[in-house]
PDB file of C-alpha atoms in Angstrom:
ATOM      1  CA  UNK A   1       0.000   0.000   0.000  1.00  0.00           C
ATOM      2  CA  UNK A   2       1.624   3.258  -0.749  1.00  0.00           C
ATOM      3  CA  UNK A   3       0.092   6.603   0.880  1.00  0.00           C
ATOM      4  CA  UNK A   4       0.020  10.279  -0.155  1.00  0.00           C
ATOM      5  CA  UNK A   5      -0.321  13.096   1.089  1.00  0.00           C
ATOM      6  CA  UNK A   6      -0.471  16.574  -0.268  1.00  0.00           C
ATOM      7  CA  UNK A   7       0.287  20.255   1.000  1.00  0.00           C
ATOM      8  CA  UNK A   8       0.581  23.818  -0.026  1.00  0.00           C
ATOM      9  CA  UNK A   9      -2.888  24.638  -1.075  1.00  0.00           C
ATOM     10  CA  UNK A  10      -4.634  27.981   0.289  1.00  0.00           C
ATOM     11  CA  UNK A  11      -6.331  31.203  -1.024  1.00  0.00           C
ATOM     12  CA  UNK A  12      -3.968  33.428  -3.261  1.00  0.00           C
ATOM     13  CA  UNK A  13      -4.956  35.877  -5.260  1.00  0.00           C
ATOM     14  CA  UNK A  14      -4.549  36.042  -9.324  1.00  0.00           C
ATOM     15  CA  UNK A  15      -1.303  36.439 -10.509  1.00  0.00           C
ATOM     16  CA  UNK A  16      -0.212  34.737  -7.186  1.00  0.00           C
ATOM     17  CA  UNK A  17       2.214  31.571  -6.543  1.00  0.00           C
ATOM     18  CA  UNK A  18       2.198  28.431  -4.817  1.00  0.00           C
ATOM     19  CA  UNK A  19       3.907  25.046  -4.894  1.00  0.00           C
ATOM     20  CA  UNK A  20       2.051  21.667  -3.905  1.00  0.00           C
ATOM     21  CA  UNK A  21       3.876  18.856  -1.913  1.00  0.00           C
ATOM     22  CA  UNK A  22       3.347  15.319  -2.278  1.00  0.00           C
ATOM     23  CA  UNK A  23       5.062  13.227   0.027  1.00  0.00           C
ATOM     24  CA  UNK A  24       4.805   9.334  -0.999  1.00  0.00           C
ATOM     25  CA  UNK A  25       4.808   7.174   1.984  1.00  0.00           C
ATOM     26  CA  UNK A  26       7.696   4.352  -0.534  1.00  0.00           C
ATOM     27  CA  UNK A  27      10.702   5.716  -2.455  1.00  0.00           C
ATOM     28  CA  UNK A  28       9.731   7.419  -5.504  1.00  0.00           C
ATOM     29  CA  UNK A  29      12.894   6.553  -7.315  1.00  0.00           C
ATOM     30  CA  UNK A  30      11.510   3.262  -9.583  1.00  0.00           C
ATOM     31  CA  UNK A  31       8.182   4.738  -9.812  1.00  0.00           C
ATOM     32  CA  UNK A  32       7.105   4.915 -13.651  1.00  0.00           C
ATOM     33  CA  UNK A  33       5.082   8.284 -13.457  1.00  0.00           C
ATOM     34  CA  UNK A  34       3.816  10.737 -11.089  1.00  0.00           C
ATOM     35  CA  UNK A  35       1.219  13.147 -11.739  1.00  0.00           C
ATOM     36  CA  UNK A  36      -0.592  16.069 -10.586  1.00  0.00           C
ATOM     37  CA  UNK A  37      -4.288  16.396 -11.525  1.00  0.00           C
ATOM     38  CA  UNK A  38      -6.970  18.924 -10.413  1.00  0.00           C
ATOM     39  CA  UNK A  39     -10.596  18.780 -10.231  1.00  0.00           C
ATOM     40  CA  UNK A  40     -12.514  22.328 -10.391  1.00  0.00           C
ATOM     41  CA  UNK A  41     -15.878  22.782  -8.848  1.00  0.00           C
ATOM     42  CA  UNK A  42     -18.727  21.006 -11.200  1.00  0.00           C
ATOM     43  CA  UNK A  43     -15.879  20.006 -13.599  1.00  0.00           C
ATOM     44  CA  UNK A  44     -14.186  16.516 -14.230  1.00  0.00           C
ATOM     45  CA  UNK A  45     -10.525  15.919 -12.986  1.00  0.00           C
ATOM     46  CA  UNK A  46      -8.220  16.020 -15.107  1.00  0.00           C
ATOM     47  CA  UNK A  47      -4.158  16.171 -15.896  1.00  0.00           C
ATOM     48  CA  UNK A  48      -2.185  19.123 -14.905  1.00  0.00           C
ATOM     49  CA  UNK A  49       1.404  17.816 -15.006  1.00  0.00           C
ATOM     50  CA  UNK A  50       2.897  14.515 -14.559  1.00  0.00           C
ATOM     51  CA  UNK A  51       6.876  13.546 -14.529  1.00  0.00           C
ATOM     52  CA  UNK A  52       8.550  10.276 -15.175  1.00  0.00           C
ATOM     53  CA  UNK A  53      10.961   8.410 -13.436  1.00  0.00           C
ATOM     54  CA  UNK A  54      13.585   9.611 -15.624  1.00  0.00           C
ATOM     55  CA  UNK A  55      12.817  13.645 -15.425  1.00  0.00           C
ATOM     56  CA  UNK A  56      10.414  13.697 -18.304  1.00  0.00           C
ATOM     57  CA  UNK A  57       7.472  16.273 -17.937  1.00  0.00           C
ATOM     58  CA  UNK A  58       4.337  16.180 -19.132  1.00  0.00           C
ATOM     59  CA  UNK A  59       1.855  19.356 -19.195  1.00  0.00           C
ATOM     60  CA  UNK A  60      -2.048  20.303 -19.811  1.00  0.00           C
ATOM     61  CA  UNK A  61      -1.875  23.136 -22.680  1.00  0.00           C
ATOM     62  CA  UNK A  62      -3.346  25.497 -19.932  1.00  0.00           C
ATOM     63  CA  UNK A  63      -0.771  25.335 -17.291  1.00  0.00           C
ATOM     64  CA  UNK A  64       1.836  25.242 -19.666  1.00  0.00           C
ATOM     65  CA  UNK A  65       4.712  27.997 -19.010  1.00  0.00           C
ATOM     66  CA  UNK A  66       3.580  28.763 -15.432  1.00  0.00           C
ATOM     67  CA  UNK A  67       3.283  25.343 -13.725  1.00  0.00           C
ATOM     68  CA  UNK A  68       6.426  23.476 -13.050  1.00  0.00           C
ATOM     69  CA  UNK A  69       6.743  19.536 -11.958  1.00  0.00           C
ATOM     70  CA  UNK A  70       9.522  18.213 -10.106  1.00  0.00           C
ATOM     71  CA  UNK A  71      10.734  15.485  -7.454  1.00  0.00           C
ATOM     72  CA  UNK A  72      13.336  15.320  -4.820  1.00  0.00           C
ATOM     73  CA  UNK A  73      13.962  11.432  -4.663  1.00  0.00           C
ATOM     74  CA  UNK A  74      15.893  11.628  -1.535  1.00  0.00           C
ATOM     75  CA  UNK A  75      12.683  13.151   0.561  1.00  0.00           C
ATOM     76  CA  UNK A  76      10.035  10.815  -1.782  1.00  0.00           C
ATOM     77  CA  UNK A  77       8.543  14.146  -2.785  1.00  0.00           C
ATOM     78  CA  UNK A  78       7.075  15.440  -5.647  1.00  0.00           C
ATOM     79  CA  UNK A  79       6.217  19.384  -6.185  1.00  0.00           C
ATOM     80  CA  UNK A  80       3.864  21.458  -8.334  1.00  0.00           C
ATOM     81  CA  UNK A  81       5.183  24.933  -8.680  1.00  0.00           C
ATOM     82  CA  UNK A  82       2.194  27.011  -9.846  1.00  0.00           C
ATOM     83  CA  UNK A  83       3.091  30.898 -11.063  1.00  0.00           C
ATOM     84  CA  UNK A  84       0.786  33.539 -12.428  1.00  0.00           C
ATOM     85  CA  UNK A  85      -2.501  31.540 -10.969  1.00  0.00           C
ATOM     86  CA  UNK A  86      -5.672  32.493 -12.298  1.00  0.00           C
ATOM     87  CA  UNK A  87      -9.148  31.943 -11.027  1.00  0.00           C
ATOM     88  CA  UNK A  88      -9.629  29.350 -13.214  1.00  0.00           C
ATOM     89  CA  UNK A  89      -6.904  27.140 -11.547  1.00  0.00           C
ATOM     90  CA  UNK A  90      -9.477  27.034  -8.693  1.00  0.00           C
ATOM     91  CA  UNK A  91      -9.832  23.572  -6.960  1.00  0.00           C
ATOM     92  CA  UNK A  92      -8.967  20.446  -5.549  1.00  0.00           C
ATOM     93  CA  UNK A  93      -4.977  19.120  -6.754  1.00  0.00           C
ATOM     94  CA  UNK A  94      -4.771  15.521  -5.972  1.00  0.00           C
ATOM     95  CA  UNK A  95      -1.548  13.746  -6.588  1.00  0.00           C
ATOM     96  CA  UNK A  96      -1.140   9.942  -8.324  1.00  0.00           C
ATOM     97  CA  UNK A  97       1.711   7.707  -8.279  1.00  0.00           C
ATOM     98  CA  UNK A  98       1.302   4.864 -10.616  1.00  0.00           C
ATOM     99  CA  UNK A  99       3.215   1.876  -8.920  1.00  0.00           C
ATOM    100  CA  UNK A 100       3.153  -1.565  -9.664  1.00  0.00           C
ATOM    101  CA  UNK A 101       0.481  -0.881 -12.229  1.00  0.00           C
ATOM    102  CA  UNK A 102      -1.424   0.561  -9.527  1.00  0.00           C
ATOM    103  CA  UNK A 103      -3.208   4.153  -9.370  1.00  0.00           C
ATOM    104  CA  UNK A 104      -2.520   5.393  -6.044  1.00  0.00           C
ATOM    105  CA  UNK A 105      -4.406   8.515  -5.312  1.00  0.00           C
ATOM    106  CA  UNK A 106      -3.472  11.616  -2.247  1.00  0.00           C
ATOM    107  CA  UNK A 107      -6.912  13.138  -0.791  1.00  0.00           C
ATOM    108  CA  UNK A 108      -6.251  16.470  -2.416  1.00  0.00           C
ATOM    109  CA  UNK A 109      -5.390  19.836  -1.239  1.00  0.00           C
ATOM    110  CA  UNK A 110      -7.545  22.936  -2.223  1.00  0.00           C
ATOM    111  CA  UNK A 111      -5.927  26.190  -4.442  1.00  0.00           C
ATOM    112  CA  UNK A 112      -8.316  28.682  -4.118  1.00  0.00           C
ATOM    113  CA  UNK A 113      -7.537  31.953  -6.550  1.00  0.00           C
ATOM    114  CA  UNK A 114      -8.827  35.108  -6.263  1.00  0.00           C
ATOM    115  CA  UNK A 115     -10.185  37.463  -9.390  1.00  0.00           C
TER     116      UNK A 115
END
């Protein structure tokens, strides 16, 4: 069983920054992919950003250019850097590891941005 949990989320206002934490309760360093994804109120969750084992990065066309993904194997943590936030990067970022062919979900931590 691996856990998650996530950090960093709060109320910023637009134009505002803030960078997620997703500590994995295994070593992150043979895991395949891990992923950010965000759900936004009355919407359907979907992909933000996602990073391999080896460093590749994935991004949604919308975050692309302000939101960064990145890992620190030694601490089994992976980040979401978010810059210039806009309201519409409102809700609930949940984090995924994908381990043993296994979707392993965090319960989410809520970005809240301000117009």
């Amino acid at each position: 069983q691996v856990q998650l949990v996530e950090s960093g989320g709060g109320l910023v206002q637009g134009g505002g920054s803030l960078r997620l934490s997703c500590v994995v309760s295994r070593s992150i360093f043979s895991i395949n992919t891990m992923a950010w994804y965000r759900q936004a109120p009355g919407k359907q969750r979907e992909l933000a950003a996602s990073i391999t084992s080896g460093g590749s990065t994935n991004y949604a066309e919308s975050v692309k250019g302000r939101f960064t993904i990145s890992k620190d194997n030694a601490k089994n943590t992976v980040y979401l850097q978010m810059k210039s936030l806009k309201p519409e990067d409102t809700g609930a970022y949940y984090c995924k590891v994908v381990a043993g062919n296994i979707d392993y979900w965090g319960k989410g931590t809520l970005v809240t941005v301000s117009s």
